GROMACS .gro file of N, CA, C and O in nm:
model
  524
    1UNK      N    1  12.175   7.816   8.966
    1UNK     CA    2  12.212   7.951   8.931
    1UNK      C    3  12.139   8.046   9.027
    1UNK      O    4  12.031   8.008   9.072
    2UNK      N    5  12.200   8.196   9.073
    2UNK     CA    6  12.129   8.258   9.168
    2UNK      C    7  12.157   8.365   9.065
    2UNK      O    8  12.254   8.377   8.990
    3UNK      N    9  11.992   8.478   9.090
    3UNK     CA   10  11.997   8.605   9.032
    3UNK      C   11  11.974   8.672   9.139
    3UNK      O   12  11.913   8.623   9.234
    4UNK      N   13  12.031   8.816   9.135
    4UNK     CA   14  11.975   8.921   9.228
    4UNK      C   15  11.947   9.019   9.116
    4UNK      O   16  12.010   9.038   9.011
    5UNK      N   17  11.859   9.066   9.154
    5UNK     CA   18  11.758   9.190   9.089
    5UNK      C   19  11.707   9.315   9.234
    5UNK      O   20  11.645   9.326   9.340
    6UNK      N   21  11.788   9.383   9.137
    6UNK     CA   22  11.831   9.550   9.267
    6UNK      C   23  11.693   9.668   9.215
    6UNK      O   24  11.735   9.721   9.112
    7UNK      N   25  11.590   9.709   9.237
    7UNK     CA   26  11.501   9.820   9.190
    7UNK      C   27  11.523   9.942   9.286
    7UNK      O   28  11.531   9.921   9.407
    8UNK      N   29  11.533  10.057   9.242
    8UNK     CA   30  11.586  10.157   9.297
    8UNK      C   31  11.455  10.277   9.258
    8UNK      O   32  11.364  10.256   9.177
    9UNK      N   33  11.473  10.383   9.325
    9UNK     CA   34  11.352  10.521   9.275
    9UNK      C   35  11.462  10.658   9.363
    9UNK      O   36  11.484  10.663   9.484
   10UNK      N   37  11.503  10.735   9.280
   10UNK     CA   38  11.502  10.847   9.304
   10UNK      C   39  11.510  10.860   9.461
   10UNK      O   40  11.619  10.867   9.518
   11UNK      N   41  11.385  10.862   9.529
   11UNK     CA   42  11.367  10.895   9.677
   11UNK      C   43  11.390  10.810   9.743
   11UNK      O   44  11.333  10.801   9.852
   12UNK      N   45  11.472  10.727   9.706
   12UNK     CA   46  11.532  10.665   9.841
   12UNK      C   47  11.449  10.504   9.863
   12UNK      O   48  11.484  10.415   9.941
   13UNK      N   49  11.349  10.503   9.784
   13UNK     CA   50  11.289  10.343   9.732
   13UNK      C   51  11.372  10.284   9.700
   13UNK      O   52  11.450  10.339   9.621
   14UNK      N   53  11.402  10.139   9.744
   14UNK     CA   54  11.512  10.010   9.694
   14UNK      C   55  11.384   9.913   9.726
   14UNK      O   56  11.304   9.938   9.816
   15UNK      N   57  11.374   9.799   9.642
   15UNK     CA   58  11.354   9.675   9.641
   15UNK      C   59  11.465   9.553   9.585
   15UNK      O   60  11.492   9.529   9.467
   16UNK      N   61  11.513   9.491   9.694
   16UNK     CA   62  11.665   9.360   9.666
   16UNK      C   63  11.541   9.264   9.671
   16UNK      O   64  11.449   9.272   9.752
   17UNK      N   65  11.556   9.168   9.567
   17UNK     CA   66  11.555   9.009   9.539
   17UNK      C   67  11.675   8.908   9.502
   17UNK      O   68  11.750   8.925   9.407
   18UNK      N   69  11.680   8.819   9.576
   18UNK     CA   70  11.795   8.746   9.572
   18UNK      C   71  11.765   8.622   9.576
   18UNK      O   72  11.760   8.570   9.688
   19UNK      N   73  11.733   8.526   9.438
   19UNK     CA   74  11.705   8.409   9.388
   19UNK      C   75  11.759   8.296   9.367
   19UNK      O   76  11.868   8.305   9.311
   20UNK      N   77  11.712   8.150   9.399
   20UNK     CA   78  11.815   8.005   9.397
   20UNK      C   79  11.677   7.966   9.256
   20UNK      O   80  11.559   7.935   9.268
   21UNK      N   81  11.760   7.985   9.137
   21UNK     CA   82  11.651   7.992   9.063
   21UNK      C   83  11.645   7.773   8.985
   21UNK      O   84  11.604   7.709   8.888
   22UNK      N   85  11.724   7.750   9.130
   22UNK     CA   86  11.672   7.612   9.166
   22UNK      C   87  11.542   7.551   9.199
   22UNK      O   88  11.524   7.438   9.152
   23UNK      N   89  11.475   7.586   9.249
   23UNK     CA   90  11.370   7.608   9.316
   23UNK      C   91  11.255   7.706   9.270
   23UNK      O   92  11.280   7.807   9.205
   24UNK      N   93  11.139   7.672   9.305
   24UNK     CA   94  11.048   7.778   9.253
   24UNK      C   95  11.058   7.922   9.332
   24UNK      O   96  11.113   7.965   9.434
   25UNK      N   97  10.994   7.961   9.251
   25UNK     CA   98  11.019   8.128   9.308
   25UNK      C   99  10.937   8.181   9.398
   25UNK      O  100  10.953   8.296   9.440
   26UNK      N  101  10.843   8.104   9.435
   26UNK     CA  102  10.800   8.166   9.567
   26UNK      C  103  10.778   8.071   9.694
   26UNK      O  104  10.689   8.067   9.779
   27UNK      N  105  10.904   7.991   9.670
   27UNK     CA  106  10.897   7.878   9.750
   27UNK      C  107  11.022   7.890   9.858
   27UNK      O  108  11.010   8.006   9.897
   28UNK      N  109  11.119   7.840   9.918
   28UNK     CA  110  11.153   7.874  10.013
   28UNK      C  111  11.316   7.919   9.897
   28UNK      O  112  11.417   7.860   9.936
   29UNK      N  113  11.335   7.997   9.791
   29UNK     CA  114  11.431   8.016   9.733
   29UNK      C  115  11.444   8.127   9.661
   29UNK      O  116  11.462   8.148   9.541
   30UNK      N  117  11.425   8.222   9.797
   30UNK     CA  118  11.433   8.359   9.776
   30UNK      C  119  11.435   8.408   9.898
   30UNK      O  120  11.401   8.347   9.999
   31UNK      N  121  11.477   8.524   9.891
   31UNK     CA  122  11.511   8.637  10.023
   31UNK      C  123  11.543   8.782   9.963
   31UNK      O  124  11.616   8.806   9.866
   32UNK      N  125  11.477   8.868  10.034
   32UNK     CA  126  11.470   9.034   9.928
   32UNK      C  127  11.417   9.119  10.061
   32UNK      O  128  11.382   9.079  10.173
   33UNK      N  129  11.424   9.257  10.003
   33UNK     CA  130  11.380   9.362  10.099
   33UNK      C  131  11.359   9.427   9.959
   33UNK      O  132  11.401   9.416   9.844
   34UNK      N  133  11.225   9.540  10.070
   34UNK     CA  134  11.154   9.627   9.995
   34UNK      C  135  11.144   9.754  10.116
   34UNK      O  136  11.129   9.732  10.236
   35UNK      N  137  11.154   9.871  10.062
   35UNK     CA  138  11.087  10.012  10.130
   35UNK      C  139  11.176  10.108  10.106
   35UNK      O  140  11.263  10.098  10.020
   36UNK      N  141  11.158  10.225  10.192
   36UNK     CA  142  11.220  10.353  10.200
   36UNK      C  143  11.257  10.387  10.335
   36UNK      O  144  11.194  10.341  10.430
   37UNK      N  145  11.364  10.471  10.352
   37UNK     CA  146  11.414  10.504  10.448
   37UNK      C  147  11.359  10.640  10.509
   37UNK      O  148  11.326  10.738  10.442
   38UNK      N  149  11.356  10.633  10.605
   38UNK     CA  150  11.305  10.774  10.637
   38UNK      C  151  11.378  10.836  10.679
   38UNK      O  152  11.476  10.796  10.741
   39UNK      N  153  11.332  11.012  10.642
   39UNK     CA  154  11.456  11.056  10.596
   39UNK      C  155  11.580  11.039  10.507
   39UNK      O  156  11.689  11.073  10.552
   40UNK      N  157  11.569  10.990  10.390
   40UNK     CA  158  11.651  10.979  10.313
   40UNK      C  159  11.703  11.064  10.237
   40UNK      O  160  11.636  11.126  10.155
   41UNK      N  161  11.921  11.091  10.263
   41UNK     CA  162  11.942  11.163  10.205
   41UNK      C  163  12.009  11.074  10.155
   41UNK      O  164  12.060  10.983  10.220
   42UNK      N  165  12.019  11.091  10.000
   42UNK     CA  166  12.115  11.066   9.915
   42UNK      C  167  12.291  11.114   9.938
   42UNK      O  168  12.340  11.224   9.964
   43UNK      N  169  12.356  10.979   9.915
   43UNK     CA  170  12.509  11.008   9.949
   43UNK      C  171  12.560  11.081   9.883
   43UNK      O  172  12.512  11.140   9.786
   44UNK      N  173  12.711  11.090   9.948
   44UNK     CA  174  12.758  11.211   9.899
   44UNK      C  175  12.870  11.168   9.799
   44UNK      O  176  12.925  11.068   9.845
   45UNK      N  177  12.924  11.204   9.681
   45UNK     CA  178  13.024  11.148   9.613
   45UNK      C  179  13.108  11.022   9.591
   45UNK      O  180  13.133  10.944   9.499
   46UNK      N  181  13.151  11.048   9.773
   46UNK     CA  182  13.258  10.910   9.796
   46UNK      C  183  13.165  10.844   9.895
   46UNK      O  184  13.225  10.790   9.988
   47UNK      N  185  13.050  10.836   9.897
   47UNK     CA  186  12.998  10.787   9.984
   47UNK      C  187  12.953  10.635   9.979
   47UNK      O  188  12.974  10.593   9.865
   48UNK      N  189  12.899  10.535  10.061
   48UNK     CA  190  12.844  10.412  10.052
   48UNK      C  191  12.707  10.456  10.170
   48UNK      O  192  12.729  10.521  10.272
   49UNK      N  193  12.545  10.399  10.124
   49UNK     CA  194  12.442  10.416  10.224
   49UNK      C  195  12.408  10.252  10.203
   49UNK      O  196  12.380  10.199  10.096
   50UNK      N  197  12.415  10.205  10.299
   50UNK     CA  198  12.338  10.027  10.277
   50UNK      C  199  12.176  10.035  10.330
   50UNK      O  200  12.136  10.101  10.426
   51UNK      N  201  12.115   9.969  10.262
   51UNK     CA  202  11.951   9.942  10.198
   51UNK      C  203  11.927   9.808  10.284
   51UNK      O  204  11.849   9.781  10.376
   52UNK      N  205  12.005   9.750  10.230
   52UNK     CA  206  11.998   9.577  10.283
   52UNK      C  207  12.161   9.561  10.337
   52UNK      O  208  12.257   9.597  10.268
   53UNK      N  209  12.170   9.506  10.460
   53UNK     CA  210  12.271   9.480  10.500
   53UNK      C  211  12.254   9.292  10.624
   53UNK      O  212  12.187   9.279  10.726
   54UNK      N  213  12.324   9.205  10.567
   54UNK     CA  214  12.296   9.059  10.665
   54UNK      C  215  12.239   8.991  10.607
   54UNK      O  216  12.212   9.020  10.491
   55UNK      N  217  12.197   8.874  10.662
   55UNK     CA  218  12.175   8.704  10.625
   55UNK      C  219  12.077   8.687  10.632
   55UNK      O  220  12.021   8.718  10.737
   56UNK      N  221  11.997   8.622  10.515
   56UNK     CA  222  11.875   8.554  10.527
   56UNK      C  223  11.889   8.345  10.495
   56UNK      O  224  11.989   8.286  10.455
   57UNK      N  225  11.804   8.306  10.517
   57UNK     CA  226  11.852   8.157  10.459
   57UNK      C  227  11.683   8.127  10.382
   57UNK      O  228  11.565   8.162  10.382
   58UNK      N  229  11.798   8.021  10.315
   58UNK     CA  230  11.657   8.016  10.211
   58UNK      C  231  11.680   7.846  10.195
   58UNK      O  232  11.752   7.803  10.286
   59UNK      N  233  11.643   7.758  10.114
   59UNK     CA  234  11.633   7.635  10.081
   59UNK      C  235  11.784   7.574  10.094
   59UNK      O  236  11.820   7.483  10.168
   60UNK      N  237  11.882   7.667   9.980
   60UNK     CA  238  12.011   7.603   9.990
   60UNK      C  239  12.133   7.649  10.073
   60UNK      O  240  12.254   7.652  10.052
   61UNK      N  241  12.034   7.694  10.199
   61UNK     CA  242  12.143   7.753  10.310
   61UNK      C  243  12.133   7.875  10.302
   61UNK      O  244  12.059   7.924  10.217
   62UNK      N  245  12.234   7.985  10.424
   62UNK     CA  246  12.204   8.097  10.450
   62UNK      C  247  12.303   8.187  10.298
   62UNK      O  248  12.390   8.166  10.213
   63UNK      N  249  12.241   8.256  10.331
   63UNK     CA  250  12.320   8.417  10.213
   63UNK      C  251  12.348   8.518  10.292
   63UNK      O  252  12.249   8.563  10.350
   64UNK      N  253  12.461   8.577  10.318
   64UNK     CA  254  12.513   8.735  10.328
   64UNK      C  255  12.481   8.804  10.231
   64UNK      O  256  12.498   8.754  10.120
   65UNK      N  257  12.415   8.964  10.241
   65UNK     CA  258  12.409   9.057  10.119
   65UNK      C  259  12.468   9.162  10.175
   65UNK      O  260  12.487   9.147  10.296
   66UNK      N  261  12.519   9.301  10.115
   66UNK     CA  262  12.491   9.399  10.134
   66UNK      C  263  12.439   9.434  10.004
   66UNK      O  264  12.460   9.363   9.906
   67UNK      N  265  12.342   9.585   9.999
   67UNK     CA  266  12.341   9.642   9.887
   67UNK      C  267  12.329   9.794   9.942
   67UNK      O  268  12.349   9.820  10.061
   68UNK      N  269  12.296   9.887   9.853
   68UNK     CA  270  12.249  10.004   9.856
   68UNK      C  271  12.279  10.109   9.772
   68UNK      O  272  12.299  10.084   9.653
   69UNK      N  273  12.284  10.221   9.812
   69UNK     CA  274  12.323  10.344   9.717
   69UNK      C  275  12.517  10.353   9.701
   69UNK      O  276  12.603  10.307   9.777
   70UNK      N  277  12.530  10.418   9.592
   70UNK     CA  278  12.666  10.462   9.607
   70UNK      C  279  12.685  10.587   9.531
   70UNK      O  280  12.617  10.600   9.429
   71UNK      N  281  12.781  10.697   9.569
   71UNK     CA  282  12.794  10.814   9.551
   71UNK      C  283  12.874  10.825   9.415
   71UNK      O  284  12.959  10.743   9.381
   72UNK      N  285  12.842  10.913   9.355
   72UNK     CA  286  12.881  10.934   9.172
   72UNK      C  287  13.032  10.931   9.186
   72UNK      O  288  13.067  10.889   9.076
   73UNK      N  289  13.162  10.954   9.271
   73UNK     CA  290  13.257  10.921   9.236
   73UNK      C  291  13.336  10.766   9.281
   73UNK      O  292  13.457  10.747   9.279
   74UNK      N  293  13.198  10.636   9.333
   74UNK     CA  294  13.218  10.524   9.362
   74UNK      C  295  13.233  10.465   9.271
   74UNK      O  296  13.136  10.490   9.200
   75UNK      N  297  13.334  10.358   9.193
   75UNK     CA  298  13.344  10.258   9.105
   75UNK      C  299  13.353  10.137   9.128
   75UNK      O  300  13.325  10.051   9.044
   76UNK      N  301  13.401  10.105   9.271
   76UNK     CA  302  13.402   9.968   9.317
   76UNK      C  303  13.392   9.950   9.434
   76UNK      O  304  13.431  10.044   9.503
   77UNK      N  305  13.338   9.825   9.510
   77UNK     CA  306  13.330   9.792   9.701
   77UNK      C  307  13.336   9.652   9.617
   77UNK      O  308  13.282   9.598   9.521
   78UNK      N  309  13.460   9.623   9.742
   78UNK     CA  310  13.500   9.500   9.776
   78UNK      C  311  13.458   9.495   9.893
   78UNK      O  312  13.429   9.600   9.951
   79UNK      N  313  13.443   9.349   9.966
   79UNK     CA  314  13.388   9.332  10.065
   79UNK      C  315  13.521   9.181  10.066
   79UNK      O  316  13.545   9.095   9.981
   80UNK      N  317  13.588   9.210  10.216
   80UNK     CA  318  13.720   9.137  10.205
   80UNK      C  319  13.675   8.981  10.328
   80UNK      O  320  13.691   8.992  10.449
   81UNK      N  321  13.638   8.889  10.282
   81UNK     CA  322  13.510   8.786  10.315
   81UNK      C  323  13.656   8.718  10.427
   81UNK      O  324  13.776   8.735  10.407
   82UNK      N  325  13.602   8.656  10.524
   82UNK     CA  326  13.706   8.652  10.611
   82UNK      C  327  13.696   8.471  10.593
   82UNK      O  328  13.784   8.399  10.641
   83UNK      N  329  13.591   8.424  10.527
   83UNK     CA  330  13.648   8.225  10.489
   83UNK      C  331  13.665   8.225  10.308
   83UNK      O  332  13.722   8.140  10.240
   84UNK      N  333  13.601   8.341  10.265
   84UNK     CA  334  13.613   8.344  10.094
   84UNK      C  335  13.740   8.397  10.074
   84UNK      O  336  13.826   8.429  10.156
   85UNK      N  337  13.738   8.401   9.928
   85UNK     CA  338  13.821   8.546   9.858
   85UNK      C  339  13.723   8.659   9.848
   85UNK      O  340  13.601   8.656   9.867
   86UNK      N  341  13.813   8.776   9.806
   86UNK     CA  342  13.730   8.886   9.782
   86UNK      C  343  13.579   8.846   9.736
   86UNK      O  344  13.546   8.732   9.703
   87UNK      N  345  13.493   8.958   9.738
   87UNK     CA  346  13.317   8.930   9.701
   87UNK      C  347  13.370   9.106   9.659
   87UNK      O  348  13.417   9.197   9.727
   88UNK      N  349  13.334   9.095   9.520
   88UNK     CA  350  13.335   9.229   9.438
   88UNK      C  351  13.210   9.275   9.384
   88UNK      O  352  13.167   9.239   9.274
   89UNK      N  353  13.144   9.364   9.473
   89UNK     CA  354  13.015   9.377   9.430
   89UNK      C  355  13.004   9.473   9.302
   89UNK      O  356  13.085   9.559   9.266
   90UNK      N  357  12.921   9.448   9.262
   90UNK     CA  358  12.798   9.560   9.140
   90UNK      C  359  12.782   9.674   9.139
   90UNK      O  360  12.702   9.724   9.218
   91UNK      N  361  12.838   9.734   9.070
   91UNK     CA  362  12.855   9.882   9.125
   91UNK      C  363  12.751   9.986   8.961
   91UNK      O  364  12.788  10.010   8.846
   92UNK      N  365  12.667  10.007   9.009
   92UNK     CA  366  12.577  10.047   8.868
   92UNK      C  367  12.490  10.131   8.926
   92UNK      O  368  12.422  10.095   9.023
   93UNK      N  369  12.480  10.307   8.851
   93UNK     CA  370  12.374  10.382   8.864
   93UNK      C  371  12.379  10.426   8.945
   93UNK      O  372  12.277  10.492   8.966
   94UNK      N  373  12.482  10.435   9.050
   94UNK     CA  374  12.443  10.517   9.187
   94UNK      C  375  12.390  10.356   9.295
   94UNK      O  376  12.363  10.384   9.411
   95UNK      N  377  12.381  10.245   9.267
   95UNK     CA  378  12.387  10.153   9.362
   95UNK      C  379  12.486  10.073   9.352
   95UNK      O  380  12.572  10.081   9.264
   96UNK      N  381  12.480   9.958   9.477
   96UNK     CA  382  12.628   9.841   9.444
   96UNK      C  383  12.500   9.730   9.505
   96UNK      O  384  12.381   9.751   9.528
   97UNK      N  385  12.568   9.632   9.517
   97UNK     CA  386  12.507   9.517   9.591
   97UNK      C  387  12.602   9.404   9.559
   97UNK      O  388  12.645   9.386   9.445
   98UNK      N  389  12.647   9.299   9.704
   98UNK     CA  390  12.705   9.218   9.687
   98UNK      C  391  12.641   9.100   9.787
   98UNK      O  392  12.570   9.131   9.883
   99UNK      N  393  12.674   8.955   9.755
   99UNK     CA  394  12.623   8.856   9.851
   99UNK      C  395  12.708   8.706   9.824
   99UNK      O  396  12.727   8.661   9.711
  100UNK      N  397  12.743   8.654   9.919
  100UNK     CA  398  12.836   8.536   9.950
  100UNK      C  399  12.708   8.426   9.986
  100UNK      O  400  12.588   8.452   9.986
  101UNK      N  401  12.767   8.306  10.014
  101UNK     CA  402  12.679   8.204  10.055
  101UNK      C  403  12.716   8.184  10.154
  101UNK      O  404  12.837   8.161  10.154
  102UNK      N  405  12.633   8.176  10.317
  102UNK     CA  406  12.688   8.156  10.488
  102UNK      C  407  12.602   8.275  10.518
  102UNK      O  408  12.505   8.326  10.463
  103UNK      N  409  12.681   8.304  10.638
  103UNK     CA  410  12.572   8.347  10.731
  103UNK      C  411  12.696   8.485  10.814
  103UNK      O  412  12.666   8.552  10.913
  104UNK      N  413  12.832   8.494  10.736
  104UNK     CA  414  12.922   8.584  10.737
  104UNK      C  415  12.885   8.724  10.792
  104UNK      O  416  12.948   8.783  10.880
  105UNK      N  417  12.808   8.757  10.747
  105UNK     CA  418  12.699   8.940  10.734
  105UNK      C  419  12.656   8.915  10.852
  105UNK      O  420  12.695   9.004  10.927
  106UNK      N  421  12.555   8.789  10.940
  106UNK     CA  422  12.474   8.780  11.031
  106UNK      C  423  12.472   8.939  11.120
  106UNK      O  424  12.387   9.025  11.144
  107UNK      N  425  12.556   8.926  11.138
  107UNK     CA  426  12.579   9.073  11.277
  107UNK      C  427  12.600   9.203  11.199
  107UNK      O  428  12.608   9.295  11.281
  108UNK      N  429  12.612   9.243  11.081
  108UNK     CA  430  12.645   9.351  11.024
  108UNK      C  431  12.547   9.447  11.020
  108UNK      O  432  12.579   9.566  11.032
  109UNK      N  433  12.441   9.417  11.005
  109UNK     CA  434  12.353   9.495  11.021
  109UNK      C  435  12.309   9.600  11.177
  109UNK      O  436  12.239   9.700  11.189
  110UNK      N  437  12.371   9.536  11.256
  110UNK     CA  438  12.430   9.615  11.431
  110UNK      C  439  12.530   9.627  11.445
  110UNK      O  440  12.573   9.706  11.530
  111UNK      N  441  12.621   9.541  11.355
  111UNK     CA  442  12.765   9.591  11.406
  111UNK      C  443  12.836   9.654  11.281
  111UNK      O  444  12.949   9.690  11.313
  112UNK      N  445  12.818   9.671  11.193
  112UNK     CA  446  12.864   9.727  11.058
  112UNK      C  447  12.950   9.622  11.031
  112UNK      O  448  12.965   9.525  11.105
  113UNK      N  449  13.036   9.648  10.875
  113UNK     CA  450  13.075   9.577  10.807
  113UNK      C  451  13.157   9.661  10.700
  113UNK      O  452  13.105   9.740  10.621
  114UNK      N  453  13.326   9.625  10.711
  114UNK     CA  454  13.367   9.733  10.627
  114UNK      C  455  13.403   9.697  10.512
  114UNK      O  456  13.397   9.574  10.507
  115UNK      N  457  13.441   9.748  10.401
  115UNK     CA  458  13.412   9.763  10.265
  115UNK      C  459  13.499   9.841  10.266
  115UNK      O  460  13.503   9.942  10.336
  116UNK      N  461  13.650   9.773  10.126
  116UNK     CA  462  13.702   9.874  10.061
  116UNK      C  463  13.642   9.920   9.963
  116UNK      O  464  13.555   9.844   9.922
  117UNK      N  465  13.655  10.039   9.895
  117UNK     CA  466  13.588  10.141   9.723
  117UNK      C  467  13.712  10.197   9.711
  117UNK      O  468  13.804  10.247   9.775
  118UNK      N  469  13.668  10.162   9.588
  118UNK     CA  470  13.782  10.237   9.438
  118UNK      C  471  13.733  10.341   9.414
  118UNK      O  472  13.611  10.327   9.422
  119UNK      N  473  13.771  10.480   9.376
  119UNK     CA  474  13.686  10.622   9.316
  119UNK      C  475  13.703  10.594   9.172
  119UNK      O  476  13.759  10.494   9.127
  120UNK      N  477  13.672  10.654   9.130
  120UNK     CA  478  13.710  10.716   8.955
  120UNK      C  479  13.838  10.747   8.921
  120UNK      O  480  13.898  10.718   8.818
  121UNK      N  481  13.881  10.822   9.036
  121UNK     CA  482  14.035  10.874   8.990
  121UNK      C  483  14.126  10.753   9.006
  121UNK      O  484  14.242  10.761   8.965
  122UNK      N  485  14.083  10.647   9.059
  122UNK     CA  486  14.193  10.519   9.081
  122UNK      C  487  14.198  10.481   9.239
  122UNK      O  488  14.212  10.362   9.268
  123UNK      N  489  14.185  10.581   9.348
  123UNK     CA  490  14.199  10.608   9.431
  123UNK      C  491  14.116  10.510   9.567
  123UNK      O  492  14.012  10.446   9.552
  124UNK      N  493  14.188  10.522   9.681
  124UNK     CA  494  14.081  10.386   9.751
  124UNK      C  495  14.062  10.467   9.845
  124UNK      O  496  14.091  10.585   9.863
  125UNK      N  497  13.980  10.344   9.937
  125UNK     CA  498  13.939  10.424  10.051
  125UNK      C  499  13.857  10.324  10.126
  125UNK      O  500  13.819  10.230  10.056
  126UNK      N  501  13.821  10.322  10.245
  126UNK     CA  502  13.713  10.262  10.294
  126UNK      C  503  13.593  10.290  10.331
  126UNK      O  504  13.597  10.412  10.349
  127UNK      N  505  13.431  10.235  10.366
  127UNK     CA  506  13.351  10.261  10.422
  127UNK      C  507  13.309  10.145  10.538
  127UNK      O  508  13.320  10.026  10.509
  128UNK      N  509  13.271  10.179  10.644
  128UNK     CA  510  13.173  10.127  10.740
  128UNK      C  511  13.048  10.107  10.696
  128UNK      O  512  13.001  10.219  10.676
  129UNK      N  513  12.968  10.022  10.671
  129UNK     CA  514  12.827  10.008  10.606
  129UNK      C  515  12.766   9.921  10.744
  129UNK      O  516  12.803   9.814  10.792
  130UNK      N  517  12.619  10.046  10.798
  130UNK     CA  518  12.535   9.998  10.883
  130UNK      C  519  12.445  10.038  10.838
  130UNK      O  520  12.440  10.119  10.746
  131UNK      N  521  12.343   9.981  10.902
  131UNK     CA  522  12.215  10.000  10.864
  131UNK      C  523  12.152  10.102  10.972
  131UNK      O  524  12.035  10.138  10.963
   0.00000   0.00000   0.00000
């Protein structure tokens, strides 16, 4: 079983953990980010800001994530996986976060990575998510 656990603050603080809760937990079966951005502005409505974006590997092979903030009229990011099906991330509180198993993301973090979102009103749209 894998957990991810997303911690967020107001100013722009995120801490991602992303767990193979196979394995002990501080053993090679985990991968996470922690800090703040500098300069951090909070998005705007329809917006997507990524926190964590790309691949880490851990015991049972590599992981793609994105996560980060999302703007109060965001309800959904799909992330359209080019060997999966859709990866429908978490969309809660003003953040999302999503993650596949591979190494898919590797380059996203320099080369971005696009993401459809659903609004509130029903409505779609896309974002570019870089870091």
């Amino acid at each position: 079983m894998w957990t991810t656990v997303v911690l967020t603050g107001r100013d722009g603080f995120s801490a991602l953990c992303i767990t193979d809760d196979a394995v002990s937990l501080f053993g090679k079966g985990m991968i996470g980010s922690v800090g703040k951005s500098a300069g951090y502005v909070a998005p705007g409505p329809r917006e997507l800001t990524a926190t964590a974006l790309g691949t880490g590997t851990m015991t049972a092979g590599s992981i793609s994530m994105a996560a980060g903030t999302a703007g109060s009229d965001v309800a959904g990011v799909i992330y359209k996986s080019q060997t999966r099906k859709d990866v429908r991330a978490t969309v809660s509180q003003g953040h999302f976060a999503l993650w596949l198993p591979g190494d898919e993301l590797r380059n996203a973090s320099s080369d971005g990575v696009e993401v459809q979102v659903t609004y509130r009103d029903g409505s779609k749209g896309t974002s570019l998510l870089t870091l």
